[in-house]
PDB file of C-alpha atoms in Angstrom:
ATOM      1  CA  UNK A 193     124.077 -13.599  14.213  1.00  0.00           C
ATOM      2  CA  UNK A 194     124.588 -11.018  16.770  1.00  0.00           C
ATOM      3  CA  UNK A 195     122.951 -11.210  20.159  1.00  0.00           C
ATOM      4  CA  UNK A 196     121.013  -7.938  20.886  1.00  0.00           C
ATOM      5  CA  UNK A 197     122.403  -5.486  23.081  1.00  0.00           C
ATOM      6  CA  UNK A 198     120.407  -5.198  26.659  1.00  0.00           C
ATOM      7  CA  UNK A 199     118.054  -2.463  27.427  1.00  0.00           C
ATOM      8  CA  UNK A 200     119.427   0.198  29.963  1.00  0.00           C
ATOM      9  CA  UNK A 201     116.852   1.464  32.103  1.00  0.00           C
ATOM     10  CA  UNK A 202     117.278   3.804  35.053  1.00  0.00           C
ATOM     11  CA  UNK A 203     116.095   2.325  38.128  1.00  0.00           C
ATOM     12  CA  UNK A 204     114.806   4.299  41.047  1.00  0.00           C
ATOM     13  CA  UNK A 205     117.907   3.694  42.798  1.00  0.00           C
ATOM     14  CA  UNK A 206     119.728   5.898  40.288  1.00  0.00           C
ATOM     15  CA  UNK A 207     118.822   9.584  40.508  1.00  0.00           C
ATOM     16  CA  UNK A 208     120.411  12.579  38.956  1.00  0.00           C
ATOM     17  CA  UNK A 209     122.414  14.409  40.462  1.00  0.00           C
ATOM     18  CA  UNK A 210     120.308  18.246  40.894  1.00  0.00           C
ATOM     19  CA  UNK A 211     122.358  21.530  41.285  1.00  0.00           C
ATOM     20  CA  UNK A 212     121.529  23.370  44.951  1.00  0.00           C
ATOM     21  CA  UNK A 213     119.361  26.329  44.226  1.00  0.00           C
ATOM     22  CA  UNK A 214     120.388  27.506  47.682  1.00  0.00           C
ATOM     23  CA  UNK A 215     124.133  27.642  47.787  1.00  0.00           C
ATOM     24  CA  UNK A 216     126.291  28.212  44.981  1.00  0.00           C
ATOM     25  CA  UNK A 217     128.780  26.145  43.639  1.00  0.00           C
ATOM     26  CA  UNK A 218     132.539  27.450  44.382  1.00  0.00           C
ATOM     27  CA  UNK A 219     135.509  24.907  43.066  1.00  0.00           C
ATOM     28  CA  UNK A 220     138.949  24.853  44.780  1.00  0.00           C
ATOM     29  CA  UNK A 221     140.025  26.739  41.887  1.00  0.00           C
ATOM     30  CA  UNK A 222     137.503  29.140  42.141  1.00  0.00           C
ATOM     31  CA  UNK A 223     138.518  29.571  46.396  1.00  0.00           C
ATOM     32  CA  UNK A 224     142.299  29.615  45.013  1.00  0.00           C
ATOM     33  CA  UNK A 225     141.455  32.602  42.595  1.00  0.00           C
ATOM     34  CA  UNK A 226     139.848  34.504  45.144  1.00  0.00           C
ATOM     35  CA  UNK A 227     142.721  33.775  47.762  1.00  0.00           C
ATOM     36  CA  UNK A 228     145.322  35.196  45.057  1.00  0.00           C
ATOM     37  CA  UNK A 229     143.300  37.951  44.271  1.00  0.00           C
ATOM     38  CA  UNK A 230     142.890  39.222  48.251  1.00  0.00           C
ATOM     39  CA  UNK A 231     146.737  38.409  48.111  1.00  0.00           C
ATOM     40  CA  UNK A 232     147.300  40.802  45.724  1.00  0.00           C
ATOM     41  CA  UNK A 233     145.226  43.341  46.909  1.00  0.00           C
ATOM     42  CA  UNK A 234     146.974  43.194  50.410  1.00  0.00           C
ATOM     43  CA  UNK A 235     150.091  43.395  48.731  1.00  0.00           C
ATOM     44  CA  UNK A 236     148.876  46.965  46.741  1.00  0.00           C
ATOM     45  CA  UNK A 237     147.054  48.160  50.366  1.00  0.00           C
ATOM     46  CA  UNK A 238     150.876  47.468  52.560  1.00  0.00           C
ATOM     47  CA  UNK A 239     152.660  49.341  49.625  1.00  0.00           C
ATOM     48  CA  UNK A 240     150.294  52.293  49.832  1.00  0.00           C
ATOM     49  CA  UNK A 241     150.769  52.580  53.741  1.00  0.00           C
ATOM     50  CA  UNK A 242     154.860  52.595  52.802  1.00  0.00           C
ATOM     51  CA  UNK A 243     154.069  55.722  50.158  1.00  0.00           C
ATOM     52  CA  UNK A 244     154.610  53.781  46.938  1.00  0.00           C
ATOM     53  CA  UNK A 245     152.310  56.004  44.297  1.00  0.00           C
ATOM     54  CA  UNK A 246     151.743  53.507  41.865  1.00  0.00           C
ATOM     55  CA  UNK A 247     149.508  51.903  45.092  1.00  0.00           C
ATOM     56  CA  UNK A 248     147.720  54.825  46.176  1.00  0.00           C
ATOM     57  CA  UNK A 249     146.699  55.198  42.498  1.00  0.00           C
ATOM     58  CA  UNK A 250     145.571  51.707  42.064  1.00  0.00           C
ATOM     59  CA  UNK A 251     143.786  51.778  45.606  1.00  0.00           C
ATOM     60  CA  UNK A 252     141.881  55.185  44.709  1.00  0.00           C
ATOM     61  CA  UNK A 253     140.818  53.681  41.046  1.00  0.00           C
ATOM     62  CA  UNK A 254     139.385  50.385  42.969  1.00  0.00           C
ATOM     63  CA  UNK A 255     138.095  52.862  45.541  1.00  0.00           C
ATOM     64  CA  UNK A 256     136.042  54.315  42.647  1.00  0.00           C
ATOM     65  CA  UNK A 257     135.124  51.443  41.291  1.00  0.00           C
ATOM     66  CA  UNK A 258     133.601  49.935  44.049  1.00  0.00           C
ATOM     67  CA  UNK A 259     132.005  52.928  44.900  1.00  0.00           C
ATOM     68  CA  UNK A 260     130.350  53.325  41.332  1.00  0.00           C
ATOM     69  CA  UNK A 261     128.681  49.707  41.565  1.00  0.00           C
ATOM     70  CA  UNK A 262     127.564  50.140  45.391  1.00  0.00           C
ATOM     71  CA  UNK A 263     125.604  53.434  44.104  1.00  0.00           C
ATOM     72  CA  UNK A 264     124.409  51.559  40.866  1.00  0.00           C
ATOM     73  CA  UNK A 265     123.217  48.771  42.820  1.00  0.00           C
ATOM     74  CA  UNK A 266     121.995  51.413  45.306  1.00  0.00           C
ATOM     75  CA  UNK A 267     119.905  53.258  42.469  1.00  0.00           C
ATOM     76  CA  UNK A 268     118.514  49.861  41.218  1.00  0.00           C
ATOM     77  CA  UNK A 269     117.351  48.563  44.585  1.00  0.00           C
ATOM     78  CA  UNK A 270     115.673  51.878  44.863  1.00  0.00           C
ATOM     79  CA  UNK A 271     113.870  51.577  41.868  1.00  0.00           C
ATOM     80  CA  UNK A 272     112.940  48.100  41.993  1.00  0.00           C
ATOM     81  CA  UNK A 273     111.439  48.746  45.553  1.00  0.00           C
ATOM     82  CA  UNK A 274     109.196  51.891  43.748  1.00  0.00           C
ATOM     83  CA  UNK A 275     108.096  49.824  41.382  1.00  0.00           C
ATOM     84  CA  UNK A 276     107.365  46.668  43.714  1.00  0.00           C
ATOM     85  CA  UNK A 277     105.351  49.344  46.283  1.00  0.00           C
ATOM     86  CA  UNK A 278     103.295  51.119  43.514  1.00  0.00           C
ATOM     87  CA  UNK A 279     102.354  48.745  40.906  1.00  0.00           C
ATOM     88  CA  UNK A 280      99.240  46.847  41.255  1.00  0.00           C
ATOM     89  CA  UNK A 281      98.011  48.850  44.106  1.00  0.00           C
ATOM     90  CA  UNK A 282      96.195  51.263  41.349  1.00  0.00           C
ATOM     91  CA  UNK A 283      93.336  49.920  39.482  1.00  0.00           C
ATOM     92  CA  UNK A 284      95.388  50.793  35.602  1.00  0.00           C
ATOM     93  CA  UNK A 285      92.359  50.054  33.509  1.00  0.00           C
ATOM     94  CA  UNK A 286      89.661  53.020  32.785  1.00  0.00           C
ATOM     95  CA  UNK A 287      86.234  53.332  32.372  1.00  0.00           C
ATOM     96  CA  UNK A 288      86.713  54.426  28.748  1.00  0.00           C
ATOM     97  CA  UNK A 289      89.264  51.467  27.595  1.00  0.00           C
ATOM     98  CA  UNK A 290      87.666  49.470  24.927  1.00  0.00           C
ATOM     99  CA  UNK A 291      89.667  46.658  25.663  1.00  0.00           C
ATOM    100  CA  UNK A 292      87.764  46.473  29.084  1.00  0.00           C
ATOM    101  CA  UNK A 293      84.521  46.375  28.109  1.00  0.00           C
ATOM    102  CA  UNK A 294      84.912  43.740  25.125  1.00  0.00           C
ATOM    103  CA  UNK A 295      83.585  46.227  22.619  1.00  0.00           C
ATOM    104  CA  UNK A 296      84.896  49.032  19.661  1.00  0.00           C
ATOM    105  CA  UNK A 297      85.442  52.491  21.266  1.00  0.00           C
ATOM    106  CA  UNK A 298      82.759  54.761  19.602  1.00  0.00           C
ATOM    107  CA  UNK A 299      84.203  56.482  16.021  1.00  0.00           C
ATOM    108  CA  UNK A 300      84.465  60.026  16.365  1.00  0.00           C
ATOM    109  CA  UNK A 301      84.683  60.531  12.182  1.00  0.00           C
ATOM    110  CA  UNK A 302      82.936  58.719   9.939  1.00  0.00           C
ATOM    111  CA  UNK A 303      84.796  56.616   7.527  1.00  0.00           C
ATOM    112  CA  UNK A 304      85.149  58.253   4.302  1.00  0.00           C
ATOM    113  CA  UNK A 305      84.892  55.581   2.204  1.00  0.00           C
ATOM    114  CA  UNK A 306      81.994  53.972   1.318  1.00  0.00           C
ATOM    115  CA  UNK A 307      80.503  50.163   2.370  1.00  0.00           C
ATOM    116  CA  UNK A 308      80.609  47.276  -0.242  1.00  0.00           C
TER     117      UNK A 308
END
């Protein structure tokens, strides 16, 4: 006969490990990405200031990407700060809602069919 294998319970000396809320997480590999990609872009900006073409076309299309997103993000923190300003400042419910009242908003017709 087999001897039963021991319980494992976590003590309060063991605690998971929690994720920071406050920083993110960047790897090495993430810093080495990054590195390689402001390498490259260096590279394309130097070859544009010695006239290369194929640069100055690949600079203006990042130009115009980067200025699409800063107006999109732009737009969208102008219309989240509308709607954070204006909603719940104004009372929304009416007089008239049935909802507010706890009740059946009065039938203009009749029904047409008739009661069993």
């Amino acid at each position: 006969m087999s001897a039963p294998e021991p319980i494992i319970t976590p003590t309060p000396s063991i605690q998971p490990v929690i994720r920071s809320r406050v920083l993110p997480r960047i790897s090495f590999r993430m810093m080495m990405a990054i590195t390689a990609v402001a390498a490259l872009l260096a590279a394309i900006t130097r070859a544009a200031g010695n006239g290369a073409v194929f640069a100055k076309a690949a600079l203006a299309a990042l130009g115009f990407f980067a200025a699409f997103f800063a107006i999109a993000a732009f737009a969208f923190l102008v219309s989240w700060l509308v709607a954070r300003l204006t909603i719940g400042r104004v009372d929304q419910s009416r007089q008239g809602s049935p909802f507010a009242k706890d009740e059946l908003p009065p039938q203009l017709l009749k029904p047409r069919e008739r009661e069993l």
